[in-house]
Every structure is written in C-alpha cells, then in structure tokens.
mmCIF file of N, CA and C in Angstrom:
data_model
loop_
_atom_site.group_PDB
_atom_site.id
_atom_site.type_symbol
_atom_site.label_atom_id
_atom_site.label_comp_id
_atom_site.label_asym_id
_atom_site.label_seq_id
_atom_site.Cartn_x
_atom_site.Cartn_y
_atom_site.Cartn_z
ATOM 1 N N GLU T 1314 0.794 -1.375 0.131
ATOM 2 C CA GLU T 1314 0.268 -0.235 0.384
ATOM 3 C C GLU T 1314 0.838 1.098 -0.050
ATOM 4 N N SER T 1315 0.672 2.288 -0.508
ATOM 5 C CA SER T 1315 1.415 3.374 -0.920
ATOM 6 C C SER T 1315 0.633 4.545 0.385
ATOM 7 N N LEU T 1316 1.485 5.024 1.169
ATOM 8 C CA LEU T 1316 1.380 6.187 1.861
ATOM 9 C C LEU T 1316 1.915 7.364 1.313
ATOM 10 N N VAL T 1317 0.502 8.530 1.232
ATOM 11 C CA VAL T 1317 1.234 9.328 0.674
ATOM 12 C C VAL T 1317 2.022 10.435 1.909
ATOM 13 N N ARG T 1318 2.377 11.140 1.673
ATOM 14 C CA ARG T 1318 3.328 11.692 2.406
ATOM 15 C C ARG T 1318 3.230 13.296 2.036
ATOM 16 N N THR T 1319 2.338 14.262 2.394
ATOM 17 C CA THR T 1319 2.868 15.693 1.919
ATOM 18 C C THR T 1319 3.711 16.348 2.705
ATOM 19 N N PHE T 1320 3.782 17.307 1.856
ATOM 20 C CA PHE T 1320 5.721 17.897 2.574
ATOM 21 C C PHE T 1320 5.024 19.131 3.356
ATOM 22 N N THR T 1321 5.136 19.244 5.034
ATOM 23 C CA THR T 1321 4.684 20.107 5.684
ATOM 24 C C THR T 1321 5.937 20.976 5.837
ATOM 25 N N PRO T 1322 5.967 22.215 5.563
ATOM 26 C CA PRO T 1322 7.252 23.191 5.658
ATOM 27 C C PRO T 1322 7.440 23.110 7.361
ATOM 28 N N PHE T 1323 8.331 23.103 7.459
ATOM 29 C CA PHE T 1323 9.047 23.240 9.495
ATOM 30 C C PHE T 1323 10.483 23.923 9.132
ATOM 31 N N TYR T 1324 10.437 24.921 9.275
ATOM 32 C CA TYR T 1324 11.762 25.695 9.321
ATOM 33 C C TYR T 1324 11.813 26.804 10.397
ATOM 34 N N PHE T 1325 13.313 27.508 10.876
ATOM 35 C CA PHE T 1325 13.566 28.551 11.664
ATOM 36 C C PHE T 1325 13.350 29.459 10.903
ATOM 37 N N LEU T 1326 12.437 30.373 11.468
ATOM 38 C CA LEU T 1326 11.880 32.066 10.714
ATOM 39 C C LEU T 1326 13.437 32.739 11.528
ATOM 40 N N VAL T 1327 14.045 32.786 12.718
ATOM 41 C CA VAL T 1327 14.977 33.224 13.133
ATOM 42 C C VAL T 1327 15.902 32.247 13.789
ATOM 43 N N GLU T 1328 16.951 32.541 13.585
ATOM 44 C CA GLU T 1328 17.824 31.683 14.745
ATOM 45 C C GLU T 1328 19.019 32.489 15.194
ATOM 46 N N PRO T 1329 19.536 32.061 16.504
ATOM 47 C CA PRO T 1329 20.372 33.013 17.735
ATOM 48 C C PRO T 1329 21.284 33.448 16.693
ATOM 49 N N LEU T 1330 21.611 34.741 17.360
ATOM 50 C CA LEU T 1330 23.098 35.348 16.616
ATOM 51 C C LEU T 1330 24.269 35.080 17.938
ATOM 52 N N ASP T 1331 25.259 35.224 17.569
ATOM 53 C CA ASP T 1331 26.216 35.955 19.086
ATOM 54 C C ASP T 1331 26.061 36.805 19.404
ATOM 55 N N VAL T 1332 26.451 37.104 20.793
ATOM 56 C CA VAL T 1332 26.022 37.886 21.673
ATOM 57 C C VAL T 1332 27.195 38.189 22.703
ATOM 58 N N LEU T 1333 27.459 39.655 22.688
ATOM 59 C CA LEU T 1333 28.228 40.231 24.022
ATOM 60 C C LEU T 1333 27.528 40.974 24.936
ATOM 61 N N SER T 1334 27.773 40.402 25.769
ATOM 62 C CA SER T 1334 27.098 40.804 26.908
ATOM 63 C C SER T 1334 27.920 41.114 28.154
ATOM 64 N N VAL T 1335 27.013 42.255 29.234
ATOM 65 C CA VAL T 1335 28.088 42.345 30.213
ATOM 66 C C VAL T 1335 27.355 41.775 31.456
ATOM 67 N N ARG T 1336 28.078 41.706 32.803
ATOM 68 C CA ARG T 1336 27.323 41.029 33.785
ATOM 69 C C ARG T 1336 26.015 42.126 34.263
ATOM 70 N N GLY T 1337 25.395 41.577 34.636
ATOM 71 C CA GLY T 1337 23.911 42.369 35.137
ATOM 72 C C GLY T 1337 22.791 42.202 33.564
ATOM 73 N N ALA T 1338 23.270 42.540 32.622
ATOM 74 C CA ALA T 1338 22.618 42.827 31.534
ATOM 75 C C ALA T 1338 21.616 41.440 31.591
ATOM 76 N N SER T 1339 20.217 42.244 30.300
ATOM 77 C CA SER T 1339 20.041 41.195 30.046
ATOM 78 C C SER T 1339 20.110 40.817 29.120
ATOM 79 N N VAL T 1340 19.881 39.343 28.517
ATOM 80 C CA VAL T 1340 19.919 39.312 26.837
ATOM 81 C C VAL T 1340 18.604 38.307 26.526
ATOM 82 N N ILE T 1341 18.823 38.449 25.005
ATOM 83 C CA ILE T 1341 17.480 37.702 24.446
ATOM 84 C C ILE T 1341 18.157 36.884 23.299
ATOM 85 N N MET T 1342 18.284 35.806 23.537
ATOM 86 C CA MET T 1342 18.893 34.904 22.348
ATOM 87 C C MET T 1342 17.476 34.262 21.194
ATOM 88 N N ASN T 1343 17.411 35.169 20.054
ATOM 89 C CA ASN T 1343 16.209 35.018 19.340
ATOM 90 C C ASN T 1343 15.690 33.518 18.600
ATOM 91 N N CYS T 1344 14.960 33.054 18.541
ATOM 92 C CA CYS T 1344 14.574 32.287 18.057
ATOM 93 C C CYS T 1344 13.115 31.863 17.536
ATOM 94 N N SER T 1345 12.627 31.595 16.404
ATOM 95 C CA SER T 1345 11.108 31.133 15.707
ATOM 96 C C SER T 1345 11.529 30.243 14.432
ATOM 97 N N ALA T 1346 10.364 29.288 14.682
ATOM 98 C CA ALA T 1346 10.396 28.575 14.063
ATOM 99 C C ALA T 1346 8.877 28.276 13.768
ATOM 100 N N HIS T 1347 9.016 27.992 12.274
ATOM 101 C CA HIS T 1347 7.600 28.020 11.496
ATOM 102 C C HIS T 1347 6.968 26.297 11.036
ATOM 103 N N CYS T 1348 6.109 26.143 11.515
ATOM 104 C CA CYS T 1348 5.142 24.946 10.726
ATOM 105 C C CYS T 1348 3.470 25.055 11.087
ATOM 106 N N GLU T 1349 3.125 24.449 10.650
ATOM 107 C CA GLU T 1349 1.625 24.583 10.898
ATOM 108 C C GLU T 1349 1.057 24.001 12.399
ATOM 109 N N THR T 1350 2.004 23.037 12.657
ATOM 110 C CA THR T 1350 1.355 22.786 14.319
ATOM 111 C C THR T 1350 2.559 23.363 14.830
ATOM 112 N N PRO T 1351 2.409 23.993 15.873
ATOM 113 C CA PRO T 1351 3.270 25.005 16.474
ATOM 114 C C PRO T 1351 4.298 24.058 17.005
ATOM 115 N N PRO T 1352 5.501 24.233 17.037
ATOM 116 C CA PRO T 1352 6.628 23.084 17.171
ATOM 117 C C PRO T 1352 6.724 23.738 18.900
ATOM 118 N N LYS T 1353 7.457 22.580 19.498
ATOM 119 C CA LYS T 1353 7.866 22.473 20.816
ATOM 120 C C LYS T 1353 9.237 23.184 20.982
ATOM 121 N N ILE T 1354 9.606 24.181 21.705
ATOM 122 C CA ILE T 1354 10.595 24.958 21.529
ATOM 123 C C ILE T 1354 11.707 24.452 22.746
ATOM 124 N N GLU T 1355 12.751 23.717 22.768
ATOM 125 C CA GLU T 1355 13.400 24.227 24.027
ATOM 126 C C GLU T 1355 15.504 24.685 23.359
ATOM 127 N N TRP T 1356 15.986 24.945 24.343
ATOM 128 C CA TRP T 1356 17.118 25.111 24.467
ATOM 129 C C TRP T 1356 18.501 24.871 24.652
ATOM 130 N N LYS T 1357 19.581 24.448 24.039
ATOM 131 C CA LYS T 1357 20.679 23.884 24.658
ATOM 132 C C LYS T 1357 21.253 24.905 24.553
ATOM 133 N N LYS T 1358 22.575 24.412 26.235
ATOM 134 C CA LYS T 1358 23.304 25.239 26.178
ATOM 135 C C LYS T 1358 24.376 24.412 26.271
ATOM 136 N N ASP T 1359 25.703 24.646 25.662
ATOM 137 C CA ASP T 1359 26.572 23.702 25.783
ATOM 138 C C ASP T 1359 26.344 22.102 24.951
ATOM 139 N N GLY T 1360 25.421 21.793 24.676
ATOM 140 C CA GLY T 1360 24.951 20.889 23.968
ATOM 141 C C GLY T 1360 23.911 20.152 25.298
ATOM 142 N N THR T 1361 23.817 20.739 26.297
ATOM 143 C CA THR T 1361 22.807 20.205 27.550
ATOM 144 C C THR T 1361 21.536 20.740 27.240
ATOM 145 N N PHE T 1362 19.942 20.277 27.290
ATOM 146 C CA PHE T 1362 19.590 21.047 27.190
ATOM 147 C C PHE T 1362 18.685 21.998 28.641
ATOM 148 N N LEU T 1363 18.522 23.392 29.073
ATOM 149 C CA LEU T 1363 18.537 23.983 29.881
ATOM 150 C C LEU T 1363 16.899 23.251 30.291
ATOM 151 N N ASN T 1364 17.124 23.405 31.747
ATOM 152 C CA ASN T 1364 15.530 23.049 32.386
ATOM 153 C C ASN T 1364 15.193 24.649 32.814
ATOM 154 N N LEU T 1365 14.411 25.334 32.022
ATOM 155 C CA LEU T 1365 13.660 26.755 32.302
ATOM 156 C C LEU T 1365 12.609 26.586 33.218
ATOM 157 N N VAL T 1366 12.038 25.426 33.374
ATOM 158 C CA VAL T 1366 10.582 25.582 34.054
ATOM 159 C C VAL T 1366 11.190 25.789 35.604
ATOM 160 N N SER T 1367 12.231 25.696 35.911
ATOM 161 C CA SER T 1367 12.832 25.666 37.414
ATOM 162 C C SER T 1367 13.845 27.124 37.582
ATOM 163 N N ASP T 1368 13.155 27.797 36.275
ATOM 164 C CA ASP T 1368 14.966 28.888 36.488
ATOM 165 C C ASP T 1368 13.793 29.729 36.821
ATOM 166 N N ASP T 1369 15.048 30.788 37.404
ATOM 167 C CA ASP T 1369 14.305 32.024 37.811
ATOM 168 C C ASP T 1369 14.911 33.210 37.131
ATOM 169 N N ARG T 1370 15.885 32.911 36.433
ATOM 170 C CA ARG T 1370 16.644 33.753 35.530
ATOM 171 C C ARG T 1370 16.517 33.694 34.105
ATOM 172 N N ARG T 1371 16.321 32.641 33.524
ATOM 173 C CA ARG T 1371 16.188 32.271 32.096
ATOM 174 C C ARG T 1371 14.912 31.730 32.077
ATOM 175 N N GLN T 1372 13.990 32.417 30.875
ATOM 176 C CA GLN T 1372 12.658 32.267 30.523
ATOM 177 C C GLN T 1372 12.589 32.105 28.837
ATOM 178 N N LEU T 1373 11.546 31.108 28.821
ATOM 179 C CA LEU T 1373 11.213 30.970 27.169
ATOM 180 C C LEU T 1373 10.493 31.724 26.799
ATOM 181 N N LEU T 1374 10.438 32.586 25.710
ATOM 182 C CA LEU T 1374 9.295 33.564 25.592
ATOM 183 C C LEU T 1374 8.121 33.012 24.348
ATOM 184 N N PRO T 1375 7.266 33.829 24.400
ATOM 185 C CA PRO T 1375 6.344 33.120 23.396
ATOM 186 C C PRO T 1375 6.673 32.956 22.273
ATOM 187 N N ASP T 1376 7.311 33.101 21.464
ATOM 188 C CA ASP T 1376 8.177 33.506 20.165
ATOM 189 C C ASP T 1376 8.847 31.969 19.847
ATOM 190 N N GLY T 1377 9.522 31.746 21.275
ATOM 191 C CA GLY T 1377 10.485 30.840 21.274
ATOM 192 C C GLY T 1377 11.752 31.319 21.242
ATOM 193 N N SER T 1378 11.869 32.596 21.706
ATOM 194 C CA SER T 1378 13.374 33.182 22.067
ATOM 195 C C SER T 1378 13.694 32.953 23.230
ATOM 196 N N LEU T 1379 15.139 32.634 24.017
ATOM 197 C CA LEU T 1379 16.015 32.409 25.563
ATOM 198 C C LEU T 1379 15.770 34.263 26.028
ATOM 199 N N LEU T 1380 15.429 34.094 27.033
ATOM 200 C CA LEU T 1380 15.570 35.343 27.868
ATOM 201 C C LEU T 1380 16.459 35.333 29.235
ATOM 202 N N ILE T 1381 17.471 36.070 29.019
ATOM 203 C CA ILE T 1381 18.310 35.746 30.305
ATOM 204 C C ILE T 1381 18.425 36.901 31.045
ATOM 205 N N ASN T 1382 17.612 36.913 32.241
ATOM 206 C CA ASN T 1382 17.871 37.916 33.254
ATOM 207 C C ASN T 1382 18.833 38.286 33.835
ATOM 208 N N SER T 1383 19.735 39.174 33.669
ATOM 209 C CA SER T 1383 20.760 39.886 34.661
ATOM 210 C C SER T 1383 21.866 38.620 34.678
ATOM 211 N N VAL T 1384 22.594 38.804 33.625
ATOM 212 C CA VAL T 1384 23.598 38.117 33.415
ATOM 213 C C VAL T 1384 24.750 37.900 34.659
ATOM 214 N N VAL T 1385 25.224 36.497 34.778
ATOM 215 C CA VAL T 1385 25.924 36.268 35.941
ATOM 216 C C VAL T 1385 27.454 35.741 35.376
ATOM 217 N N HIS T 1386 28.316 36.670 35.920
ATOM 218 C CA HIS T 1386 29.732 36.154 35.447
ATOM 219 C C HIS T 1386 30.350 36.678 36.686
ATOM 220 N N SER T 1387 31.232 35.663 37.146
ATOM 221 C CA SER T 1387 32.478 36.267 38.241
ATOM 222 C C SER T 1387 33.745 35.275 37.762
ATOM 223 N N LYS T 1388 34.699 35.259 38.489
ATOM 224 C CA LYS T 1388 35.486 34.338 37.912
ATOM 225 C C LYS T 1388 35.745 32.802 38.096
ATOM 226 N N HIS T 1389 34.684 32.472 39.153
ATOM 227 C CA HIS T 1389 34.924 30.967 39.240
ATOM 228 C C HIS T 1389 33.048 30.567 38.911
ATOM 229 N N ASN T 1390 32.501 31.417 38.435
ATOM 230 C CA ASN T 1390 30.758 31.043 38.520
ATOM 231 C C ASN T 1390 30.523 31.667 37.285
ATOM 232 N N LYS T 1391 30.431 31.290 35.596
ATOM 233 C CA LYS T 1391 30.078 31.629 34.235
ATOM 234 C C LYS T 1391 29.175 30.777 33.886
ATOM 235 N N PRO T 1392 28.060 30.777 34.876
ATOM 236 C CA PRO T 1392 26.770 29.891 34.106
ATOM 237 C C PRO T 1392 26.301 30.299 32.831
ATOM 238 N N ASP T 1393 26.184 31.127 32.677
ATOM 239 C CA ASP T 1393 25.539 32.134 31.073
ATOM 240 C C ASP T 1393 26.593 31.798 29.763
ATOM 241 N N GLU T 1394 27.908 31.977 30.386
ATOM 242 C CA GLU T 1394 28.405 32.798 28.933
ATOM 243 C C GLU T 1394 28.745 30.794 28.352
ATOM 244 N N GLY T 1395 28.586 30.772 26.782
ATOM 245 C CA GLY T 1395 28.804 29.850 26.483
ATOM 246 C C GLY T 1395 28.179 29.436 24.883
ATOM 247 N N TYR T 1396 27.685 28.353 24.385
ATOM 248 C CA TYR T 1396 27.242 28.243 23.260
ATOM 249 C C TYR T 1396 25.844 27.819 22.936
ATOM 250 N N TYR T 1397 24.730 28.645 22.765
ATOM 251 C CA TYR T 1397 23.167 28.190 22.663
ATOM 252 C C TYR T 1397 23.197 27.521 21.701
ATOM 253 N N GLN T 1398 22.142 26.799 21.604
ATOM 254 C CA GLN T 1398 20.953 26.130 20.373
ATOM 255 C C GLN T 1398 19.596 26.434 20.193
ATOM 256 N N CYS T 1399 18.822 26.549 19.810
ATOM 257 C CA CYS T 1399 17.550 26.611 19.442
ATOM 258 C C CYS T 1399 16.877 25.173 19.063
ATOM 259 N N VAL T 1400 16.199 24.222 19.878
ATOM 260 C CA VAL T 1400 16.079 23.146 19.390
ATOM 261 C C VAL T 1400 14.587 22.730 19.391
ATOM 262 N N ALA T 1401 13.577 23.189 17.920
ATOM 263 C CA ALA T 1401 12.500 23.102 17.232
ATOM 264 C C ALA T 1401 12.047 21.611 17.293
ATOM 265 N N THR T 1402 10.938 20.985 17.912
ATOM 266 C CA THR T 1402 10.396 19.761 17.597
ATOM 267 C C THR T 1402 8.615 19.965 17.296
ATOM 268 N N VAL T 1403 8.372 18.934 16.392
ATOM 269 C CA VAL T 1403 6.869 18.640 15.532
ATOM 270 C C VAL T 1403 7.107 17.234 15.941
ATOM 271 N N ASP T 1404 6.082 16.792 16.574
ATOM 272 C CA ASP T 1404 6.098 14.932 17.166
ATOM 273 C C ASP T 1404 5.844 14.253 15.828
ATOM 274 N N SER T 1405 5.153 14.619 14.688
ATOM 275 C CA SER T 1405 4.791 13.827 13.654
ATOM 276 C C SER T 1405 6.195 14.089 12.538
ATOM 277 N N LEU T 1406 6.649 15.098 12.709
ATOM 278 C CA LEU T 1406 7.823 15.452 11.732
ATOM 279 C C LEU T 1406 9.562 15.293 11.921
ATOM 280 N N GLY T 1407 9.466 15.391 13.504
ATOM 281 C CA GLY T 1407 11.205 15.689 13.958
ATOM 282 C C GLY T 1407 11.168 16.995 14.373
ATOM 283 N N THR T 1408 12.692 16.888 14.700
ATOM 284 C CA THR T 1408 13.151 17.951 15.227
ATOM 285 C C THR T 1408 14.139 18.890 14.158
ATOM 286 N N ILE T 1409 14.576 19.823 14.609
ATOM 287 C CA ILE T 1409 15.459 20.949 14.010
ATOM 288 C C ILE T 1409 16.590 21.204 14.938
ATOM 289 N N VAL T 1410 17.308 21.682 14.384
ATOM 290 C CA VAL T 1410 18.402 22.604 15.914
ATOM 291 C C VAL T 1410 18.804 23.594 14.669
ATOM 292 N N SER T 1411 18.998 24.754 15.286
ATOM 293 C CA SER T 1411 19.048 26.463 15.051
ATOM 294 C C SER T 1411 21.018 26.391 14.976
ATOM 295 N N ARG T 1412 21.270 27.112 14.498
ATOM 296 C CA ARG T 1412 23.110 27.526 14.101
ATOM 297 C C ARG T 1412 23.452 27.482 15.786
ATOM 298 N N THR T 1413 24.518 27.581 15.878
ATOM 299 C CA THR T 1413 25.459 27.454 17.587
ATOM 300 C C THR T 1413 25.325 29.136 17.645
ATOM 301 N N ALA T 1414 24.878 29.458 18.406
ATOM 302 C CA ALA T 1414 25.216 30.828 18.989
ATOM 303 C C ALA T 1414 26.186 31.607 20.256
ATOM 304 N N LYS T 1415 27.097 32.236 20.325
ATOM 305 C CA LYS T 1415 28.041 32.444 21.297
ATOM 306 C C LYS T 1415 27.721 33.429 21.934
ATOM 307 N N LEU T 1416 27.176 33.109 23.425
ATOM 308 C CA LEU T 1416 27.188 34.347 24.642
ATOM 309 C C LEU T 1416 28.605 34.465 25.100
ATOM 310 N N THR T 1417 28.652 35.897 25.210
ATOM 311 C CA THR T 1417 30.384 35.944 25.746
ATOM 312 C C THR T 1417 30.018 37.144 26.326
ATOM 313 N N VAL T 1418 30.856 37.126 27.994
ATOM 314 C CA VAL T 1418 30.430 37.853 28.874
ATOM 315 C C VAL T 1418 31.411 38.937 28.848
ATOM 316 N N ALA T 1419 31.562 40.573 28.811
ATOM 317 C CA ALA T 1419 32.774 40.804 28.975
ATOM 318 C C ALA T 1419 33.054 41.329 30.145
ATOM 319 N N GLY T 1420 34.299 41.231 30.454
ATOM 320 C CA GLY T 1420 34.839 41.502 31.923
ATOM 321 C C GLY T 1420 34.713 43.066 32.047
ATOM 322 N N LYS T 1421 35.223 43.277 33.225
ATOM 323 C CA LYS T 1421 35.329 44.889 33.582
ATOM 324 C C LYS T 1421 36.242 45.559 32.451
#
C-alpha cells in the first residue's frame, strides 16, 4: 500500500546570533520556528538541554526566544557564557536544530 506523505514546511524563521553581554545585563537569544503545528521549543547550552521550568533567571518567550535576566559572571562562576542552540520539535515531523550562537560576557 502506498502512503502519501505531503511535505509540511518546518523551518526556522529566526535563529540566534552571537551576543556580547556584560554582567547584570539582560540578553535575548532569538529563535522562532514555523510550522502548521506549533513546534515545541527548547534550548541547549553547551550541548545540554536547559530546564527552564524551574529557572528563575532564564525563560522561554512566547515566540521561542530565550530571555536571560541579569547575566551572572564571576571568576569562578560563569553559568551563562557558552554556546546556545534552539531546538524545535513537531512530533509528527521530527526535530530541527538552529545554528550555534555564542554568548560572551565581557569583563570589567
């Protein structure tokens, strides 16, 4: 039997760009994906998924972008600096991963 598969467009409208920030600033990593079925958006930092549910500083915005409130950066604690990727999933179609964007935090 032949299964007719129609092509469903699923792609990024916006992907994150490299950002230079300073300690205490707020940063938005932009991401937006297009599909008939709204994609589930998640973020990876340095290859690991961020758990944004219990995160008081980082939140997922309605369009899929990541807001980091009050960037933390000290000599021994650099939780925000690193490489970010936006991951969009539609169950019936699969997953697409954005380009990697680097967040650099400038020193004093």
